[in-house]
mmCIF file of C-alpha atoms in Angstrom:
data_model
loop_
_atom_site.group_PDB
_atom_site.id
_atom_site.type_symbol
_atom_site.label_atom_id
_atom_site.label_comp_id
_atom_site.label_asym_id
_atom_site.label_seq_id
_atom_site.Cartn_x
_atom_site.Cartn_y
_atom_site.Cartn_z
ATOM 1 C CA MET A 1 -0.048 -0.023 -0.022
ATOM 2 C CA GLN A 2 2.757 2.541 0.677
ATOM 3 C CA ARG A 3 4.594 1.739 -2.539
ATOM 4 C CA LYS A 4 1.339 2.496 -4.547
ATOM 5 C CA ALA A 5 0.830 5.795 -2.770
ATOM 6 C CA VAL A 6 4.577 6.733 -3.445
ATOM 7 C CA ARG A 7 4.090 6.013 -7.129
ATOM 8 C CA ARG A 8 0.929 8.038 -7.162
ATOM 9 C CA VAL A 9 2.655 11.002 -5.648
ATOM 10 C CA LEU A 10 5.742 11.129 -7.691
ATOM 11 C CA PRO A 11 3.936 11.964 -11.071
ATOM 12 C CA GLY A 12 1.790 14.571 -9.634
ATOM 13 C CA ILE A 13 5.076 16.358 -8.249
ATOM 14 C CA ALA A 14 6.854 16.164 -11.595
ATOM 15 C CA MET A 15 3.803 17.661 -13.351
ATOM 16 C CA LEU A 16 3.631 20.585 -10.916
ATOM 17 C CA THR A 17 7.463 21.056 -11.169
ATOM 18 C CA ALA A 18 7.115 21.212 -15.161
ATOM 19 C CA LEU A 19 4.096 23.746 -14.998
ATOM 20 C CA ALA A 20 6.128 25.992 -12.869
ATOM 21 C CA ALA A 21 9.201 25.853 -15.017
ATOM 22 C CA GLY A 22 6.991 26.855 -18.092
ATOM 23 C CA ALA A 23 5.407 29.825 -16.265
ATOM 24 C CA ALA A 24 8.696 31.079 -15.321
ATOM 25 C CA GLY A 25 10.000 30.934 -18.961
ATOM 26 C CA LEU A 26 6.951 32.806 -19.976
ATOM 27 C CA THR A 27 7.525 35.326 -17.414
ATOM 28 C CA GLY A 28 11.040 35.821 -18.534
ATOM 29 C CA CYS A 29 10.217 36.226 -22.307
ATOM 30 C CA THR A 30 7.446 38.659 -21.481
ATOM 31 C CA GLY A 31 9.936 40.900 -19.343
ATOM 32 C CA GLY A 32 12.442 40.771 -22.170
ATOM 33 C CA SER A 33 10.035 41.946 -24.537
ATOM 34 C CA THR A 34 8.844 44.701 -22.636
ATOM 35 C CA GLY A 35 12.374 46.016 -21.834
ATOM 36 C CA GLY A 36 13.188 45.770 -25.622
ATOM 37 C CA SER A 37 10.332 47.870 -26.577
ATOM 38 C CA THR A 38 10.847 50.459 -23.890
ATOM 39 C CA SER A 39 14.552 50.753 -25.218
ATOM 40 C CA ASP A 40 13.565 51.195 -28.797
ATOM 41 C CA SER A 41 11.069 54.036 -27.854
ATOM 42 C CA LYS A 42 13.841 55.871 -26.030
ATOM 43 C CA ALA A 43 16.036 55.658 -28.976
ATOM 44 C CA GLY A 44 13.470 56.960 -31.245
ATOM 45 C CA GLY A 45 12.512 59.837 -29.057
ATOM 46 C CA SER A 46 16.197 61.047 -28.721
ATOM 47 C CA SER A 47 17.106 60.930 -32.362
ATOM 48 C CA ALA A 48 16.702 64.588 -34.126
ATOM 49 C CA ALA A 49 15.406 65.080 -37.657
ATOM 50 C CA PRO A 50 17.992 65.920 -39.960
ATOM 51 C CA ALA A 51 18.292 69.416 -41.293
ATOM 52 C CA GLN A 52 16.622 70.091 -44.808
ATOM 53 C CA PRO A 53 19.047 70.369 -47.681
ATOM 54 C CA GLY A 54 19.554 73.608 -49.797
ATOM 55 C CA LYS A 55 17.375 75.115 -52.364
ATOM 56 C CA TYR A 56 19.977 74.695 -55.046
ATOM 57 C CA ARG A 57 21.475 71.125 -55.908
ATOM 58 C CA SER A 58 23.328 72.425 -59.029
ATOM 59 C CA LEU A 59 24.835 75.731 -60.244
ATOM 60 C CA PRO A 60 24.251 77.531 -63.681
ATOM 61 C CA ALA A 61 27.314 78.188 -66.039
ATOM 62 C CA PRO A 62 28.382 81.751 -64.929
ATOM 63 C CA CYS A 63 29.529 82.776 -68.411
ATOM 64 C CA ARG A 64 26.209 82.341 -70.027
ATOM 65 C CA ALA A 65 24.281 83.411 -67.188
ATOM 66 C CA ALA A 66 26.093 86.878 -67.342
ATOM 67 C CA ALA A 67 26.253 87.157 -71.081
ATOM 68 C CA ASP A 68 22.480 86.639 -71.318
ATOM 69 C CA SER A 69 22.087 90.031 -69.486
ATOM 70 C CA LYS A 70 22.117 93.045 -71.693
ATOM 71 C CA LYS A 71 23.973 94.782 -68.612
ATOM 72 C CA LEU A 72 27.294 93.068 -69.718
ATOM 73 C CA LYS A 73 27.837 95.141 -72.845
ATOM 74 C CA ALA A 74 27.496 98.412 -70.848
ATOM 75 C CA MET A 75 30.054 97.289 -68.307
ATOM 76 C CA LEU A 76 32.614 96.048 -71.043
ATOM 77 C CA PRO A 77 32.952 98.775 -73.866
ATOM 78 C CA VAL A 78 35.035 97.248 -76.886
ATOM 79 C CA PRO A 79 36.853 99.074 -79.476
ATOM 80 C CA ASP A 80 34.992 99.909 -82.665
ATOM 81 C CA SER A 81 37.474 98.222 -84.894
ATOM 82 C CA LEU A 82 36.563 94.731 -83.707
ATOM 83 C CA THR A 83 34.660 92.590 -85.921
ATOM 84 C CA PRO A 84 31.261 91.070 -84.793
ATOM 85 C CA GLU A 85 32.986 87.668 -84.392
ATOM 86 C CA GLN A 86 35.631 89.322 -81.991
ATOM 87 C CA ARG A 87 33.067 91.106 -80.135
ATOM 88 C CA ASP A 88 30.905 87.903 -79.478
ATOM 89 C CA GLN A 89 34.073 86.278 -78.362
ATOM 90 C CA SER A 90 35.123 89.030 -76.079
ATOM 91 C CA TYR A 91 31.530 89.045 -74.516
ATOM 92 C CA ALA A 92 31.550 85.122 -74.288
ATOM 93 C CA GLY A 93 33.965 85.235 -71.315
ATOM 94 C CA ALA A 94 36.661 82.659 -70.220
ATOM 95 C CA ALA A 95 35.568 80.172 -67.659
ATOM 96 C CA ASP A 96 37.757 79.450 -64.612
ATOM 97 C CA THR A 97 39.132 75.932 -64.077
ATOM 98 C CA SER A 98 36.864 74.082 -61.854
ATOM 99 C CA TYR A 99 37.090 70.356 -60.639
ATOM 100 C CA ASP A 100 33.535 70.286 -59.361
ATOM 101 C CA GLY A 101 31.120 72.146 -61.531
ATOM 102 C CA ASP A 102 28.467 71.764 -58.892
ATOM 103 C CA ARG A 103 30.235 73.390 -56.123
ATOM 104 C CA HIS A 104 32.459 76.102 -57.375
ATOM 105 C CA VAL A 105 32.173 77.857 -61.050
ATOM 106 C CA GLY A 106 33.550 81.247 -62.364
ATOM 107 C CA CYS A 107 33.821 83.392 -65.307
ATOM 108 C CA ARG A 108 36.172 86.365 -66.490
ATOM 109 C CA TRP A 109 36.093 89.002 -68.955
ATOM 110 C CA THR A 110 38.482 91.686 -70.244
ATOM 111 C CA ALA A 111 37.757 94.854 -72.316
ATOM 112 C CA GLN A 112 40.414 97.240 -73.325
ATOM 113 C CA THR A 113 40.137 100.575 -75.062
ATOM 114 C CA PRO A 114 42.733 103.474 -75.459
ATOM 115 C CA GLU A 115 41.095 105.126 -72.458
ATOM 116 C CA GLU A 116 40.863 102.283 -70.038
ATOM 117 C CA THR A 117 40.911 98.608 -69.220
ATOM 118 C CA ARG A 118 37.852 96.938 -67.512
ATOM 119 C CA LEU A 119 37.871 93.690 -65.893
ATOM 120 C CA LEU A 120 34.933 91.579 -64.792
ATOM 121 C CA SER A 121 34.538 88.291 -62.807
ATOM 122 C CA VAL A 122 31.524 86.320 -61.637
ATOM 123 C CA GLY A 123 31.825 83.435 -59.334
ATOM 124 C CA PHE A 124 29.100 80.992 -57.985
ATOM 125 C CA GLU A 125 29.581 78.718 -54.727
ATOM 126 C CA ARG A 126 27.082 76.121 -53.604
ATOM 127 C CA VAL A 127 27.479 75.471 -49.927
ATOM 128 C CA VAL A 128 26.851 72.123 -48.764
ATOM 129 C CA SER A 129 26.787 71.113 -44.961
ATOM 130 C CA TYR A 130 28.041 67.557 -44.460
ATOM 131 C CA ASP A 131 26.679 67.438 -40.770
ATOM 132 C CA ARG A 132 23.171 67.958 -41.549
ATOM 133 C CA GLY A 133 22.332 67.099 -37.799
ATOM 134 C CA ALA A 134 23.999 70.293 -36.704
ATOM 135 C CA ALA A 135 23.584 72.711 -39.597
ATOM 136 C CA SER A 136 21.509 72.940 -42.808
ATOM 137 C CA ASP A 137 22.902 73.861 -46.211
ATOM 138 C CA ASP A 138 21.440 77.416 -45.752
ATOM 139 C CA ASP A 139 23.086 77.616 -42.088
ATOM 140 C CA LYS A 140 26.405 76.947 -43.405
ATOM 141 C CA ALA A 141 26.130 79.395 -46.330
ATOM 142 C CA LYS A 142 25.147 82.145 -43.901
ATOM 143 C CA GLN A 143 28.256 81.184 -41.918
ATOM 144 C CA VAL A 144 30.341 81.642 -45.078
ATOM 145 C CA TYR A 145 28.612 85.016 -45.884
ATOM 146 C CA VAL A 146 29.264 86.386 -42.335
ATOM 147 C CA ARG A 147 32.994 85.459 -42.886
ATOM 148 C CA LEU A 148 33.130 87.392 -46.151
ATOM 149 C CA LEU A 149 31.409 90.237 -44.525
ATOM 150 C CA THR A 150 33.806 90.406 -41.699
ATOM 151 C CA ASP A 151 36.840 90.164 -43.936
ATOM 152 C CA ALA A 152 35.500 93.280 -45.802
ATOM 153 C CA HIS A 153 35.221 95.136 -42.222
ATOM 154 C CA LEU A 154 31.569 95.873 -42.591
ATOM 155 C CA PRO A 155 29.360 95.528 -39.656
ATOM 156 C CA PHE A 156 26.616 92.916 -39.659
ATOM 157 C CA PRO A 157 23.422 94.390 -39.990
ATOM 158 C CA GLY A 158 21.102 94.535 -36.939
ATOM 159 C CA PRO A 159 18.560 96.501 -34.939
ATOM 160 C CA ALA A 160 19.750 100.030 -34.376
ATOM 161 C CA THR A 161 20.671 100.932 -30.828
ATOM 162 C CA PRO A 162 18.394 103.621 -29.549
ATOM 163 C CA PRO A 163 20.217 106.680 -27.762
ATOM 164 C CA SER A 164 20.401 106.536 -24.017
ATOM 165 C CA PRO A 165 17.940 109.065 -22.071
ATOM 166 C CA GLY A 166 19.172 112.441 -21.848
ATOM 167 C CA ALA A 167 22.074 111.867 -24.269
ATOM 168 C CA ALA A 168 22.630 114.834 -26.582
ATOM 169 C CA ASN A 169 22.143 114.902 -30.295
ATOM 170 C CA PRO A 170 25.322 114.709 -31.909
ATOM 171 C CA ALA A 171 24.310 116.235 -35.112
ATOM 172 C CA ASN A 172 22.904 119.059 -33.033
ATOM 173 C CA PRO A 173 24.427 119.554 -29.321
ATOM 174 C CA ALA A 174 22.115 122.597 -28.852
ATOM 175 C CA ASN A 175 18.964 120.764 -29.463
ATOM 176 C CA PRO A 176 16.239 122.296 -27.235
ATOM 177 C CA ALA A 177 14.822 118.935 -27.026
ATOM 178 C CA ASN A 178 17.708 117.823 -24.910
ATOM 179 C CA PRO A 179 18.633 120.812 -22.868
ATOM 180 C CA ALA A 180 21.508 120.286 -20.228
ATOM 181 C CA PRO A 181 20.397 119.821 -16.593
ATOM 182 C CA GLY A 182 19.977 123.081 -15.054
ATOM 183 C CA ASN A 183 20.216 125.133 -18.177
ATOM 184 C CA PRO A 184 17.245 126.906 -19.509
ATOM 185 C CA VAL A 185 16.111 126.463 -22.936
ATOM 186 C CA ALA A 186 17.283 129.283 -25.177
ATOM 187 C CA SER A 187 14.547 131.103 -26.940
ATOM 188 C CA THR A 188 14.545 130.788 -30.794
ATOM 189 C CA PRO A 189 15.898 133.966 -32.316
ATOM 190 C CA PRO A 190 13.585 135.747 -34.743
ATOM 191 C CA PRO A 191 13.732 135.182 -38.525
ATOM 192 C CA ALA A 192 16.178 137.310 -40.403
ATOM 193 C CA ALA A 193 14.883 139.990 -42.730
ATOM 194 C CA PRO A 194 14.416 139.108 -46.236
ATOM 195 C CA PRO A 195 17.236 139.995 -48.617
ATOM 196 C CA ALA A 196 16.911 143.166 -50.603
ATOM 197 C CA SER A 197 15.547 142.747 -54.148
ATOM 198 C CA GLY A 198 18.414 141.436 -56.442
ATOM 199 C CA ALA A 199 20.626 140.384 -53.535
ATOM 200 C CA PRO A 200 21.333 136.814 -53.071
ATOM 201 C CA SER A 201 20.395 135.478 -49.783
ATOM 202 C CA ALA A 202 23.133 133.976 -47.260
ATOM 203 C CA GLY A 203 24.223 130.592 -48.243
ATOM 204 C CA ALA A 204 22.615 130.867 -51.637
ATOM 205 C CA PRO A 205 24.694 130.507 -54.824
ATOM 206 C CA ALA A 206 25.598 133.336 -56.834
ATOM 207 C CA ALA A 207 24.174 133.695 -60.384
ATOM 208 C CA GLY A 208 25.469 131.413 -62.755
ATOM 209 C CA ALA A 209 27.021 129.261 -60.270
ATOM 210 C CA PRO A 210 25.899 125.453 -59.895
ATOM 211 C CA ALA A 211 23.592 124.231 -57.286
ATOM 212 C CA THR A 212 25.058 122.532 -54.164
ATOM 213 C CA GLY A 213 25.800 118.754 -54.821
ATOM 214 C CA THR A 214 25.839 119.167 -58.571
ATOM 215 C CA PRO A 215 29.251 118.934 -60.204
ATOM 216 C CA ALA A 216 30.174 121.901 -62.248
ATOM 217 C CA PRO A 217 30.072 121.490 -66.077
ATOM 218 C CA GLY A 218 33.516 120.088 -67.172
ATOM 219 C CA ALA A 219 34.313 118.837 -63.580
ATOM 220 C CA SER A 220 36.453 115.782 -63.303
ATOM 221 C CA PRO A 221 34.904 112.372 -62.215
ATOM 222 C CA SER A 222 37.263 112.515 -59.126
ATOM 223 C CA ALA A 223 35.063 115.517 -57.865
ATOM 224 C CA GLN A 224 31.743 113.200 -57.610
ATOM 225 C CA PRO A 225 31.035 112.311 -53.971
ATOM 226 C CA GLU A 226 32.315 108.831 -52.824
ATOM 227 C CA LEU A 227 29.601 106.037 -51.940
ATOM 228 C CA GLY A 228 31.902 103.757 -50.221
ATOM 229 C CA SER A 229 31.532 100.061 -48.955
ATOM 230 C CA ARG A 230 28.066 99.226 -47.355
ATOM 231 C CA VAL A 231 25.322 96.451 -46.945
ATOM 232 C CA LEU A 232 22.882 96.435 -49.925
ATOM 233 C CA GLU A 233 19.264 95.886 -49.399
ATOM 234 C CA GLY A 234 16.868 94.115 -51.669
ATOM 235 C CA LEU A 235 19.453 91.991 -53.334
ATOM 236 C CA GLY A 236 19.110 88.146 -52.684
ATOM 237 C CA THR A 237 18.812 87.002 -49.097
ATOM 238 C CA GLU A 238 21.711 89.376 -47.887
ATOM 239 C CA ALA A 239 24.179 91.310 -49.604
ATOM 240 C CA PHE A 240 27.114 93.781 -49.241
ATOM 241 C CA LEU A 241 29.218 95.938 -51.524
ATOM 242 C CA ASP A 242 33.025 96.537 -51.176
ATOM 243 C CA ASP A 243 34.427 99.485 -52.915
ATOM 244 C CA LYS A 244 38.373 99.840 -53.121
ATOM 245 C CA LEU A 245 40.538 102.850 -54.727
ATOM 246 C CA SER A 246 44.106 101.833 -55.297
ATOM 247 C CA PRO A 247 46.610 104.194 -53.784
ATOM 248 C CA ALA A 248 47.608 107.356 -55.999
ATOM 249 C CA GLY A 249 50.795 106.964 -57.906
ATOM 250 C CA ALA A 250 52.997 109.879 -59.656
ATOM 251 C CA THR A 251 52.873 108.079 -62.925
ATOM 252 C CA ALA A 252 50.090 105.570 -62.568
ATOM 253 C CA ALA A 253 46.268 106.126 -62.804
ATOM 254 C CA GLN A 254 44.179 105.015 -59.806
ATOM 255 C CA SER A 255 42.013 101.906 -60.479
ATOM 256 C CA ARG A 256 38.763 101.077 -58.588
ATOM 257 C CA THR A 257 37.254 97.815 -57.979
ATOM 258 C CA VAL A 258 33.978 97.019 -56.800
ATOM 259 C CA ARG A 259 32.878 93.758 -55.235
ATOM 260 C CA ILE A 260 29.343 92.706 -54.725
ATOM 261 C CA VAL A 261 28.672 89.540 -52.648
ATOM 262 C CA PHE A 262 25.099 88.345 -52.043
ATOM 263 C CA ARG A 263 23.492 85.096 -50.823
ATOM 264 C CA THR A 264 20.511 83.412 -52.094
ATOM 265 C CA SER A 265 19.662 80.410 -49.986
ATOM 266 C CA ASN A 266 22.723 77.988 -50.066
ATOM 267 C CA VAL A 267 24.603 79.717 -53.019
ATOM 268 C CA ILE A 268 27.033 82.676 -52.545
ATOM 269 C CA VAL A 269 27.346 84.856 -55.659
ATOM 270 C CA LYS A 270 30.456 87.318 -56.236
ATOM 271 C CA VAL A 271 30.649 90.045 -58.844
ATOM 272 C CA GLU A 272 33.987 91.922 -59.135
ATOM 273 C CA TYR A 273 34.314 94.824 -61.426
ATOM 274 C CA SER A 274 37.418 96.872 -61.961
ATOM 275 C CA VAL A 275 38.313 100.032 -63.994
ATOM 276 C CA GLN A 276 41.686 100.964 -64.792
ATOM 277 C CA PRO A 277 42.238 104.385 -66.613
ATOM 278 C CA THR A 278 45.135 104.807 -68.894
ATOM 279 C CA LEU A 279 45.553 108.567 -68.299
ATOM 280 C CA PRO A 280 47.547 109.330 -65.000
ATOM 281 C CA GLY A 281 45.659 111.469 -62.408
ATOM 282 C CA THR A 282 42.304 110.119 -63.463
ATOM 283 C CA VAL A 283 40.165 108.760 -60.738
ATOM 284 C CA PRO A 284 37.177 106.234 -61.768
ATOM 285 C CA PRO A 285 33.780 107.410 -60.335
ATOM 286 C CA SER A 286 32.456 105.217 -57.759
ATOM 287 C CA GLY A 287 28.800 105.928 -58.637
ATOM 288 C CA GLU A 288 28.796 104.646 -61.985
ATOM 289 C CA ILE A 289 30.845 101.594 -61.577
ATOM 290 C CA GLN A 290 28.834 100.508 -58.398
ATOM 291 C CA GLU A 291 25.621 100.993 -60.167
ATOM 292 C CA LYS A 292 26.779 98.687 -63.094
ATOM 293 C CA ALA A 293 28.080 96.210 -60.741
ATOM 294 C CA ARG A 294 24.753 96.244 -58.781
ATOM 295 C CA GLN A 295 22.541 95.988 -61.844
ATOM 296 C CA LEU A 296 24.391 92.860 -62.950
ATOM 297 C CA ALA A 297 24.267 91.368 -59.594
ATOM 298 C CA GLN A 298 20.559 91.865 -59.359
ATOM 299 C CA ALA A 299 20.279 90.351 -62.874
ATOM 300 C CA LEU A 300 21.971 87.268 -61.492
ATOM 301 C CA ALA A 301 19.810 87.203 -58.501
ATOM 302 C CA GLU A 302 16.694 87.122 -60.806
ATOM 303 C CA ARG A 303 18.377 84.279 -62.824
ATOM 304 C CA PHE A 304 18.639 82.084 -59.581
ATOM 305 C CA ASN A 305 14.933 82.945 -58.758
ATOM 306 C CA GLU A 306 13.609 81.486 -62.231
#
C-alpha cells in the first residue's frame, strides 16, 4: 500500500514542477520583450530629424548667365575696330578652371580701349553642410557670408541701438529737446529779414553758379562724392558692396574695384568689377561703377529665382 501511494505522488510532483518551469519561462520572455520595446522608444525619441538640404542642388554656367544679361555690354565697352566675331568672343568670357562644377564655378571678362581697361569676374559657390544634424546648407552658407562680410570690415546688419535717455544729439548738440540739466532752453531767435531785391540770400549760390551737390560743367569724375562700402538691401537674401580705390601714384592712374557679394539660400554669388584708366591722375567714379556692378548682380539674383 505504501509503494502504491509513493508511485501516485511522484507523477503529480513532476507535473507541478514542469508547469512552474513553463510559467517562469513565459514570465522571462514577457519581461525581455517589454524591456526591448522601452529601449526602442527611448532611442526613437532622442534622435533629431536631419536638417533640410539647400534649395539649389546645382549651379548655372556663369559665363552664360552673365552674357545673357544686357548689362554686360554696358560694363565692357570694346573698340569699334573689332569685328562682330571678335565682339562675340569678347563678351563670351573665359570660364575658370573648376574640378567640381556643382560646387564652384566662375567666369572672367577683359575689355580694353585706348582710355581704360575693364575687368569683370563672376563666381558661384554652392555651400553644402556635411553635418546635417548640426546645421543645414542654408545655415552653413550664412556662416560663409558672415565671414566674407567680416573680412570686408563691414558691420553685420542688426537693429539700431536707441540713444540713451538724456544723451545729446551729436548732429545738433544745442537741441532744445535735450537741454543740459540746470540750463534753461534758449529762446528761438527771430527770423532774419528778407534780402533786398536782387541780392542773394546768405548761403545761396551766386548767379550762374551750380547748385550744391551738382558738379560744375567739365568737372572731373574725381569730384563726385564717394559712396563707399556698405550693406545692400533688396539683393538676394543678404548682400554687401566693397569699394576699393588703389593708392595714387605719380605716373600711374588710380584703379577702382567694386565687389558685390550676396547670398541666395545656399549659394554665394560674387561679382567683381574693376576699371583701370590709362591717363595718370584719372580717378574712376564710384557711383557709375557701383551701379553697373549692382545691376549685373540683380540680374544674376533674378536668374537664380527663375
